[in-house]
Amino acid sequence: MSTETGAGLAPGAARRPASGRSKNVDVYSLWPIAVMVLIIIATALSSPRFLSVFNFENILSQAAPLGIVTMGQCILLISGGLDLSVGYNIAFSSIITGLLLEHNVPLPVAVLAGIAAATAVGFVNGVLAAQGRAHPFIITLGMSIFLFGLDTQLTGGAPVNNMKGLYTAFGSYLPGGFPFFGLPSVTWPFLIVVLLTYGFLRWAPLGRRAYAIGGNEQAAYLSGIPVKRTKIYLYTLMGALVGITGMVLSGQINEASFNLAQNFELQSIACAVIGGTALFGGRGGAFRSLQGVALWGLVQNSILFIGFSSNYQQMALGVIIIIAVMVTRAQR
Amino acid sequence: MVPSANDVGAQGPAEALLYAENVSKRFPGVQALLDIDLTLNRGEVHALVGQNGAGKSTLVKCISGVYPPDGGRITFDGREITTYSPKHAYDLGIAVVHQRPQLLPWLSVTENVMLGQLPARKGLVIDRRKANELTRDLLARLRLEIDPEVPVARLSAPERQQVAIAKALYRQAKLLILDEPTAALDAQRSARLFALIDDLAQQGVGVLYVSHHLEEVFRLADRVTVLRDGRLVATQPTAQLSQDEVVTLMAGHRIAESSLAGSATVAGEAAPALEFCQLETDVLHGVDFVVHQGEVVGVSGLIGAGGHDIARVLFGLDRPTAGRVALNGTTYQPHGPKQAIAQGVFLVPEDPAQDGLVPVLSVAQNVTLVSLKAITRRGVLSLRREREVADRYVGELSIATSSVHTAVRNLSGGNQQKVLLAKSLTSKAAVLVLEEPTQGVDVHAKAEIHRIVRDLASRGKAVMVVSTDIRDLLQFVDRIVALRAGRVVADLPARSTTYAQILDLTVGSVAVPGS
Ligand SMILES: Nc1ncnc2c1ncn2[C@@H]1O[C@H](COP(=O)(O)OP(=O)(O)OP(=O)(O)O)[C@@H](O)[C@H]1O
Ligand SMILES: [Mg+2]
C-alpha cells in the first residue's frame, strides 16, 4: 500500500512556494520588443540612413497621433468595450476647430471647442453603450457612419486648409525645425497621454473599475461598482483623447477634413492588441500598447526604407496583427 | 509504485482501466502534483480527496488531457496516452465534469450537451429537432427536468451543473470523472446523481469521484485516494477506513470537529437587524422571519425553495411584489447592489466563477474590489494598502496562493471560494448574506469559515447563510429557517434540531404543522 506520512510540510497551513516570491516575468509579452530589435538591425544593415536622429524623429511624429488614440482604445478594450468611431470623430473635432479658426475665433477657444465636440461624441457613445442594449461594436459603428455624414456635410467635402496656430505648434517637424527641446512637438502630448494612461490604469479607482468590468461585468456589478456610470466616463475620456488627436493630427498636416484619420479605429485596436491587450477585456496596459504603437510605426517606416512599396507595409502589418493575437492567446 | 496485494480488489496495472504512474505537474511557484500513482478498475468508484489546493483538479485535468503532466505515464484501457488533448481523451472514453464546468451561456442546453456531435442532415444542416429529441431523451433518462431548448445562461447554477453531467454522459464513456459534482446540488438532486453513479458502476464504468463531502465518499466509493500538497498520502478501500481517519490523512494531523452551533446566546433583547414581513415575489409566499444583530441564521431548502430569492431581494436584484423588508427598523428597498452595500448589506453570491470573482485579476485586486474607497488616498489607489489588506485576509483565511498578485483563476476552486469570503469581510457590512459559503471548501477551511462567521456575529453583525447543506449549517448557525416552495415551513433553534428533521421539512415528506 502506498502510504507515506508527509513529514516536513506544515500541516494544513497555506502552502507557499519554496522558491519564495517568484516574479511573474512574462517572457511572451516582450515579443514586440524582440521583433523591433530584429527589424532595426535588418533595416540598418540595408540602409545606413535608417539609424539617423532625423528618421527616429520622423517615426515618432508619425506614430504620435495614432499612439494617443491607442491609449484610449486600450482603456476601452480593457473594460470590455471598444470605439469604432474614433476615425471620423478625430476628423469631426478637427473640422470644428478648423471652421472656427476660419471664422477668426481665437485659437484657445477653437481648440477647446474641437476637443469638447469629440468629448461630447464620446459621452453619447458611453450613454448608449451603458444601456447594454447593443454591443459597443454596433453602437460606435453607427456613430462612425453618422459622423462621416456629419463631417462631409460640415466641410461640403472640401477640407479646411489653414489650421493657423495649430500648424505652428505641431506642423514644423519637417526638416530643419524641432521646436520642442529637440523633439518634434507632437511627442509631448503623446508622452503625457501615455504616462497619464499608465497612471490611470494603475492607480485610479476608475481604471481599476475598468479592469473589473472587462474581466467579469456581473461580478463587478455585484461588488457595488457603478457599471453604467463607469462606462460613460470611459467613453467620454476616449472622446477627449480623440479630440487631442484631432488637434495634433490636423496641426501636423495643416488640414481638417473628413478623411483626416481614416482607419484609425482599426489601427488603434490593432496596436493595442499587438501590445497584448485582450480583445474581450480584463487585461492590458499602457506600456504594452505603447509597444504595439512603436512596432506599428517602425514597420511602416522600415519597409519604405528598405525600398519596398507601401503594399508590403500593409501585408507585414496584417501578419503582425495575427501573430500578436495568437501569442496573446497562447499566454492565456 | 505498484499497488500491493493489500489493495483489496485491485488488479494489476495491465488489467486496470486507468493506471497513472509517477504523474507530476508544476505551475509557476507551485508543485501541484508530485509522483502520483493511481489505479482505477472497471466498475470501481474511486474517490479522490484532499484539502483545497491539494492537486485533485490538477490530476483530473492531466488524466482528461486538459494539460499534459510534466512527468510520469498514464495508461488507459491498456494503452499509454501519448497525445494530451480533451478531445483525444473523450474519444478514448474519458468523460469529465470539471469543477465549476464551463458551458457556452448563449447556446441552448441541446447545443451544449451535444457540442461537436450535433446530428446533421446530409452532413450539412444541423437537425435541430433530432438533436432536441436526443437531448430530451437523455435528460429524461437522467431524470432531469430541464428544457433542452433554453439557453444555458437562463438556468440556475445547479441546473447548469446537471447539464454538464448530461454532457459528459451523452456518449457512453468507460471512465467518468466528476470533480465536486454535488457542490451546487441539493440533497434531492445529489441522491439522484448517486443512484446514477451506482448504475454506471454496475455497468462496468469506472468512476473517479472528487469530493469534500466524506459522507458521499463513504456512500459511493470502493476505494479512496488521499492527496496532500500535491503528494500521494494513501490509497485504501473505504471499508478499511473511518471518516475521521480520512480527515487526519488529508490534514496530516487531527482536526477537532467544529461545533459552534448556538454557542452565541442570542437573547431576545438583541435588536432585529433584518425583518421580513409577508414578503412576496414570484417565488416567495408570505415569508416572515427575523435576523437579529449578532445572530447567524441559516436558511435552507431544496434548490428553488426560495433561499436564493430572499438573497436577491436583499441585494436589490429583485423587487418584492408585496410585503416589506426592514433593516434596523426602517423600510429597506435597495435599487441594486451599490445601494445595498451603501446601506451595509453585502451578498456573497453562490457562483463564484460567474458572479463573484474577476478571474483575470489578482487575489489582491479581487479582495479589495468592494472596498476601493478604503484603499484610495486622495483619489489615488494605494497599492501598498491594497497588498496589506490582501495579505491580512490571505493569512486569516489561509488562502493557498503563491502570492497575492496571482490571478484568481489560477487558484484551486476552494481557495477561490475563500477569496470571495475575504471580499465580503472587507465590505464592512453590518448584514452579511452568504450563499453556499462552504461550497467546495475542505474540512479544515470549513471549520475556519464557521469560526469566522461566528466571530463576525459576536462582533454584532447579522449573518444570514443560505445553504442547501443542512449538516454544515447545523454546525454553526443559531437558528435554521426551513423553506419549502417559497414558504417558511419552520424556524427552529439549531441546537435542538437534527439533520433528518430539517431534511423532512424541506423535502416535504412530513406534514408541516399549520400549513
Ligand atoms: N493554471 C494554474 N496556474 C497556476 N497554478 C495553478 C493552476 N491550476 C492550479 N494551480 C495551483 O495548483 C495547486 C493545486 O490546485 P488544484 O486546483 O488541483 O487543487 P484542488 O485539490 O482541486 O483544490 P480544491 O479542493 O480547492 O478544488 C493550487 O495551489 C493551485 O493554486
Ligand atoms: Mg479542485
Tab-separated table of N, CA and C in Angstrom, chain B residues 303-401:
chain	number	residue	atom	x	y	z
B	303	ILE	N	-33.166	23.398	-3.786
B	303	ILE	CA	-32.931	24.469	-4.738
B	303	ILE	C	-34.264	24.880	-5.346
B	304	GLY	N	-34.505	26.178	-5.417
B	304	GLY	CA	-35.779	26.652	-5.928
B	304	GLY	C	-36.783	26.892	-4.826
B	305	ALA	N	-36.424	26.545	-3.591
B	305	ALA	CA	-37.371	26.721	-2.481
B	305	ALA	C	-37.464	28.179	-2.062
B	306	GLY	N	-36.480	28.979	-2.422
B	306	GLY	CA	-36.610	30.410	-2.154
B	306	GLY	C	-35.446	31.080	-1.448
B	307	GLY	N	-34.492	30.328	-0.954
B	307	GLY	CA	-33.365	30.927	-0.241
B	307	GLY	C	-32.623	31.919	-1.126
B	308	HIS	N	-32.337	31.471	-2.337
B	308	HIS	CA	-31.641	32.309	-3.308
B	308	HIS	C	-32.457	33.575	-3.600
B	309	ASP	N	-33.772	33.435	-3.635
B	309	ASP	CA	-34.619	34.578	-3.968
B	309	ASP	C	-34.651	35.602	-2.844
B	310	ILE	N	-34.613	35.117	-1.612
B	310	ILE	CA	-34.553	36.060	-0.486
B	310	ILE	C	-33.265	36.872	-0.589
B	311	ALA	N	-32.167	36.181	-0.900
B	311	ALA	CA	-30.880	36.867	-1.043
B	311	ALA	C	-30.952	37.919	-2.148
B	312	ARG	N	-31.603	37.576	-3.236
B	312	ARG	CA	-31.697	38.529	-4.349
B	312	ARG	C	-32.480	39.783	-3.962
B	313	VAL	N	-33.545	39.588	-3.215
B	313	VAL	CA	-34.333	40.737	-2.768
B	313	VAL	C	-33.463	41.627	-1.874
B	314	LEU	N	-32.702	40.989	-0.988
B	314	LEU	CA	-31.877	41.763	-0.059
B	314	LEU	C	-30.818	42.588	-0.764
B	315	PHE	N	-30.385	42.124	-1.945
B	315	PHE	CA	-29.315	42.826	-2.645
B	315	PHE	C	-29.879	43.724	-3.752
B	316	GLY	N	-31.189	43.884	-3.755
B	316	GLY	CA	-31.794	44.788	-4.735
B	316	GLY	C	-31.825	44.229	-6.146
B	317	LEU	N	-31.664	42.922	-6.280
B	317	LEU	CA	-31.669	42.335	-7.624
B	317	LEU	C	-33.089	41.976	-8.051
B	318	ASP	N	-33.966	41.752	-7.085
B	318	ASP	CA	-35.386	41.515	-7.362
B	318	ASP	C	-36.195	42.461	-6.483
B	319	ARG	N	-37.364	42.869	-6.970
B	319	ARG	CA	-38.268	43.672	-6.149
B	319	ARG	C	-39.355	42.755	-5.610
B	320	PRO	N	-39.692	42.909	-4.338
B	320	PRO	CA	-40.835	42.142	-3.851
B	320	PRO	C	-42.123	42.700	-4.453
B	321	THR	N	-43.094	41.800	-4.682
B	321	THR	CA	-44.369	42.267	-5.217
B	321	THR	C	-45.289	42.728	-4.096
B	322	ALA	N	-45.043	42.205	-2.914
B	322	ALA	CA	-45.805	42.670	-1.750
B	322	ALA	C	-44.978	42.389	-0.513
B	323	GLY	N	-45.412	42.952	0.593
B	323	GLY	CA	-44.674	42.739	1.828
B	323	GLY	C	-43.533	43.716	1.948
B	324	ARG	N	-42.714	43.524	3.001
B	324	ARG	CA	-41.735	44.565	3.270
B	324	ARG	C	-40.532	43.961	3.980
B	325	VAL	N	-39.391	44.571	3.737
B	325	VAL	CA	-38.183	44.196	4.461
B	325	VAL	C	-37.770	45.408	5.275
B	326	ALA	N	-37.410	45.191	6.533
B	326	ALA	CA	-36.925	46.307	7.331
B	326	ALA	C	-35.484	46.034	7.733
B	327	LEU	N	-34.675	47.091	7.637
B	327	LEU	CA	-33.278	46.995	8.043
B	327	LEU	C	-33.112	47.921	9.240
B	328	ASN	N	-32.728	47.357	10.373
B	328	ASN	CA	-32.603	48.129	11.614
B	328	ASN	C	-33.851	48.965	11.883
B	329	GLY	N	-34.994	48.379	11.603
B	329	GLY	CA	-36.240	49.034	11.954
B	329	GLY	C	-36.851	49.944	10.908
B	330	THR	N	-36.093	50.287	9.865
B	330	THR	CA	-36.690	51.144	8.840
B	330	THR	C	-36.808	50.372	7.529
B	331	THR	N	-37.770	50.769	6.731
B	331	THR	CA	-38.025	50.065	5.471
B	331	THR	C	-36.780	50.086	4.585
B	332	TYR	N	-36.519	48.934	4.016
B	332	TYR	CA	-35.291	48.770	3.238
B	332	TYR	C	-35.667	48.326	1.838
B	333	GLN	N	-35.309	49.142	0.854
B	333	GLN	CA	-35.690	48.833	-0.524
B	333	GLN	C	-34.583	49.258	-1.475
B	334	PRO	N	-33.493	48.494	-1.537
B	334	PRO	CA	-32.360	48.924	-2.367
B	334	PRO	C	-32.686	48.778	-3.855
B	335	HIS	N	-32.071	49.643	-4.665
B	335	HIS	CA	-32.289	49.553	-6.110
B	335	HIS	C	-31.286	48.642	-6.782
B	336	GLY	N	-30.262	48.276	-6.045
B	336	GLY	CA	-29.247	47.435	-6.650
B	336	GLY	C	-28.120	47.228	-5.664
B	337	PRO	N	-27.122	46.438	-6.059
B	337	PRO	CA	-26.024	46.111	-5.156
B	337	PRO	C	-25.339	47.333	-4.568
B	338	LYS	N	-25.185	48.371	-5.385
B	338	LYS	CA	-24.456	49.538	-4.906
B	338	LYS	C	-25.164	50.173	-3.709
B	339	GLN	N	-26.487	50.341	-3.815
B	339	GLN	CA	-27.246	50.917	-2.694
B	339	GLN	C	-27.254	49.956	-1.510
B	340	ALA	N	-27.373	48.668	-1.807
B	340	ALA	CA	-27.400	47.689	-0.723
B	340	ALA	C	-26.104	47.773	0.078
B	341	ILE	N	-24.991	47.804	-0.638
B	341	ILE	CA	-23.692	47.871	0.039
B	341	ILE	C	-23.580	49.171	0.824
B	342	ALA	N	-24.065	50.263	0.211
B	342	ALA	CA	-24.006	51.555	0.890
B	342	ALA	C	-24.797	51.523	2.202
B	343	GLN	N	-25.881	50.731	2.230
B	343	GLN	CA	-26.673	50.656	3.455
B	343	GLN	C	-26.182	49.561	4.402
B	344	GLY	N	-25.073	48.930	4.042
B	344	GLY	CA	-24.467	47.979	4.962
B	344	GLY	C	-24.916	46.541	4.801
B	345	VAL	N	-25.384	46.192	3.606
B	345	VAL	CA	-25.761	44.800	3.354
B	345	VAL	C	-24.832	44.249	2.274
B	346	PHE	N	-24.245	43.091	2.522
B	346	PHE	CA	-23.385	42.531	1.490
B	346	PHE	C	-23.763	41.087	1.189
B	347	LEU	N	-23.725	40.754	-0.096
B	347	LEU	CA	-24.099	39.409	-0.538
B	347	LEU	C	-22.892	38.703	-1.129
B	348	VAL	N	-22.655	37.494	-0.668
B	348	VAL	CA	-21.648	36.648	-1.306
B	348	VAL	C	-22.404	35.669	-2.190
B	349	PRO	N	-22.333	35.837	-3.509
B	349	PRO	CA	-23.156	35.014	-4.397
B	349	PRO	C	-22.695	33.566	-4.444
B	350	GLU	N	-23.608	32.690	-4.892
B	350	GLU	CA	-23.320	31.262	-4.811
B	350	GLU	C	-22.368	30.767	-5.894
B	351	ASP	N	-22.300	31.498	-6.998
B	351	ASP	CA	-21.494	31.002	-8.098
B	351	ASP	C	-20.272	31.898	-8.275
B	352	PRO	N	-19.165	31.582	-7.578
B	352	PRO	CA	-18.031	32.498	-7.575
B	352	PRO	C	-17.504	32.788	-8.970
B	353	ALA	N	-17.457	31.768	-9.810
B	353	ALA	CA	-16.858	31.971	-11.124
B	353	ALA	C	-17.686	32.948	-11.938
B	354	GLN	N	-19.008	32.834	-11.843
B	354	GLN	CA	-19.851	33.658	-12.682
B	354	GLN	C	-20.157	35.015	-12.061
B	355	ASP	N	-20.438	35.040	-10.773
B	355	ASP	CA	-20.952	36.263	-10.173
B	355	ASP	C	-20.006	36.934	-9.194
B	356	GLY	N	-19.053	36.173	-8.682
B	356	GLY	CA	-18.332	36.699	-7.539
B	356	GLY	C	-16.978	37.276	-7.860
B	357	LEU	N	-16.235	36.628	-8.734
B	357	LEU	CA	-14.835	36.984	-8.890
B	357	LEU	C	-14.527	37.440	-10.302
B	358	VAL	N	-13.462	38.237	-10.403
B	358	VAL	CA	-12.954	38.606	-11.718
B	358	VAL	C	-11.713	37.741	-11.947
B	359	PRO	N	-11.858	36.655	-12.705
B	359	PRO	CA	-10.801	35.642	-12.746
B	359	PRO	C	-9.447	36.141	-13.234
B	360	VAL	N	-9.429	37.129	-14.146
B	360	VAL	CA	-8.130	37.569	-14.657
B	360	VAL	C	-7.419	38.516	-13.697
B	361	LEU	N	-8.144	39.065	-12.742
B	361	LEU	CA	-7.488	39.970	-11.798
B	361	LEU	C	-6.846	39.178	-10.666
B	362	SER	N	-5.931	39.837	-9.960
B	362	SER	CA	-5.172	39.148	-8.927
B	362	SER	C	-6.018	38.946	-7.670
B	363	VAL	N	-5.509	38.136	-6.774
B	363	VAL	CA	-6.158	37.915	-5.489
B	363	VAL	C	-6.370	39.259	-4.792
B	364	ALA	N	-5.318	40.070	-4.753
B	364	ALA	CA	-5.405	41.358	-4.068
B	364	ALA	C	-6.463	42.247	-4.709
B	365	GLN	N	-6.476	42.298	-6.030
B	365	GLN	CA	-7.431	43.166	-6.708
B	365	GLN	C	-8.861	42.696	-6.485
B	366	ASN	N	-9.056	41.385	-6.403
B	366	ASN	CA	-10.396	40.878	-6.141
B	366	ASN	C	-10.828	41.160	-4.714
B	367	VAL	N	-9.928	40.957	-3.787
B	367	VAL	CA	-10.285	41.144	-2.378
B	367	VAL	C	-10.715	42.589	-2.117
B	368	THR	N	-10.042	43.532	-2.774
B	368	THR	CA	-10.312	44.938	-2.469
B	368	THR	C	-11.360	45.568	-3.383
B	369	LEU	N	-11.927	44.773	-4.262
B	369	LEU	CA	-12.832	45.348	-5.259
B	369	LEU	C	-14.030	46.066	-4.646
B	370	VAL	N	-14.582	45.518	-3.558
B	370	VAL	CA	-15.737	46.176	-2.933
B	370	VAL	C	-15.328	47.369	-2.121
B	371	SER	N	-14.079	47.407	-1.719
B	371	SER	CA	-13.676	48.449	-0.778
B	371	SER	C	-12.601	49.334	-1.392
B	372	LEU	N	-12.760	49.655	-2.671
B	372	LEU	CA	-11.770	50.505	-3.340
B	372	LEU	C	-11.591	51.815	-2.577
B	373	LYS	N	-12.692	52.331	-2.023
B	373	LYS	CA	-12.608	53.599	-1.291
B	373	LYS	C	-11.613	53.496	-0.138
B	374	ALA	N	-11.623	52.345	0.520
B	374	ALA	CA	-10.787	52.187	1.708
B	374	ALA	C	-9.300	52.182	1.367
B	375	ILE	N	-8.963	51.860	0.129
B	375	ILE	CA	-7.544	51.858	-0.212
B	375	ILE	C	-7.189	53.040	-1.102
B	376	THR	N	-8.117	53.988	-1.227
B	376	THR	CA	-7.862	55.171	-2.042
B	376	THR	C	-7.459	56.336	-1.146
B	377	ARG	N	-6.328	56.944	-1.487
B	377	ARG	CA	-5.880	58.123	-0.745
B	377	ARG	C	-5.829	59.284	-1.712
B	378	ARG	N	-6.591	60.316	-1.438
B	378	ARG	CA	-6.653	61.489	-2.314
B	378	ARG	C	-6.852	61.089	-3.777
B	379	GLY	N	-7.826	60.225	-4.004
B	379	GLY	CA	-8.173	59.875	-5.378
B	379	GLY	C	-7.241	58.891	-6.047
B	380	VAL	N	-6.245	58.421	-5.326
B	380	VAL	CA	-5.280	57.521	-5.939
B	380	VAL	C	-5.259	56.207	-5.157
B	381	LEU	N	-5.277	55.101	-5.878
B	381	LEU	CA	-5.229	53.809	-5.206
B	381	LEU	C	-3.871	53.618	-4.541
B	382	SER	N	-3.885	53.181	-3.304
B	382	SER	CA	-2.625	52.876	-2.650
B	382	SER	C	-2.359	51.387	-2.801
B	383	LEU	N	-1.391	51.055	-3.645
B	383	LEU	CA	-1.126	49.637	-3.898
B	383	LEU	C	-0.518	48.977	-2.670
B	384	ARG	N	0.101	49.796	-1.825
B	384	ARG	CA	0.659	49.243	-0.604
B	384	ARG	C	-0.474	48.820	0.341
B	385	ARG	N	-1.455	49.705	0.507
B	385	ARG	CA	-2.624	49.384	1.329
B	385	ARG	C	-3.318	48.136	0.780
B	386	GLU	N	-3.432	48.130	-0.529
B	386	GLU	CA	-4.103	47.002	-1.169
B	386	GLU	C	-3.401	45.687	-0.801
B	387	ARG	N	-2.075	45.710	-0.880
B	387	ARG	CA	-1.332	44.488	-0.573
B	387	ARG	C	-1.486	44.119	0.896
B	388	GLU	N	-1.468	45.139	1.752
B	388	GLU	CA	-1.614	44.865	3.185
B	388	GLU	C	-2.959	44.214	3.489
B	389	VAL	N	-4.012	44.808	2.925
B	389	VAL	CA	-5.354	44.250	3.157
B	389	VAL	C	-5.396	42.803	2.653
B	390	ALA	N	-4.891	42.599	1.438
B	390	ALA	CA	-4.936	41.255	0.856
B	390	ALA	C	-4.108	40.279	1.685
B	391	ASP	N	-2.907	40.702	2.067
B	391	ASP	CA	-2.045	39.823	2.876
B	391	ASP	C	-2.751	39.400	4.153
B	392	ARG	N	-3.448	40.384	4.763
B	392	ARG	CA	-4.108	40.081	6.015
B	392	ARG	C	-5.149	38.979	5.828
B	393	TYR	N	-5.991	39.127	4.801
B	393	TYR	CA	-7.064	38.146	4.628
B	393	TYR	C	-6.552	36.818	4.093
B	394	VAL	N	-5.508	36.878	3.261
B	394	VAL	CA	-4.919	35.625	2.791
B	394	VAL	C	-4.409	34.833	3.981
B	395	GLY	N	-3.824	35.558	4.945
B	395	GLY	CA	-3.350	34.895	6.156
B	395	GLY	C	-4.503	34.408	7.018
B	396	GLU	N	-5.462	35.299	7.240
B	396	GLU	CA	-6.568	34.987	8.136
B	396	GLU	C	-7.373	33.784	7.651
B	397	LEU	N	-7.597	33.707	6.350
B	397	LEU	CA	-8.403	32.603	5.812
B	397	LEU	C	-7.526	31.482	5.264
B	398	SER	N	-6.239	31.536	5.525
B	398	SER	CA	-5.240	30.641	4.910
B	398	SER	C	-5.585	30.276	3.467
B	399	ILE	N	-5.582	31.285	2.645
B	399	ILE	CA	-5.795	31.079	1.212
B	399	ILE	C	-4.478	30.605	0.608
B	400	ALA	N	-4.483	29.432	-0.016
B	400	ALA	CA	-3.254	28.899	-0.601
B	400	ALA	C	-3.035	29.525	-1.972
B	401	THR	N	-2.094	30.445	-2.041
B	401	THR	CA	-1.765	31.078	-3.318
B	401	THR	C	-0.287	31.435	-3.284
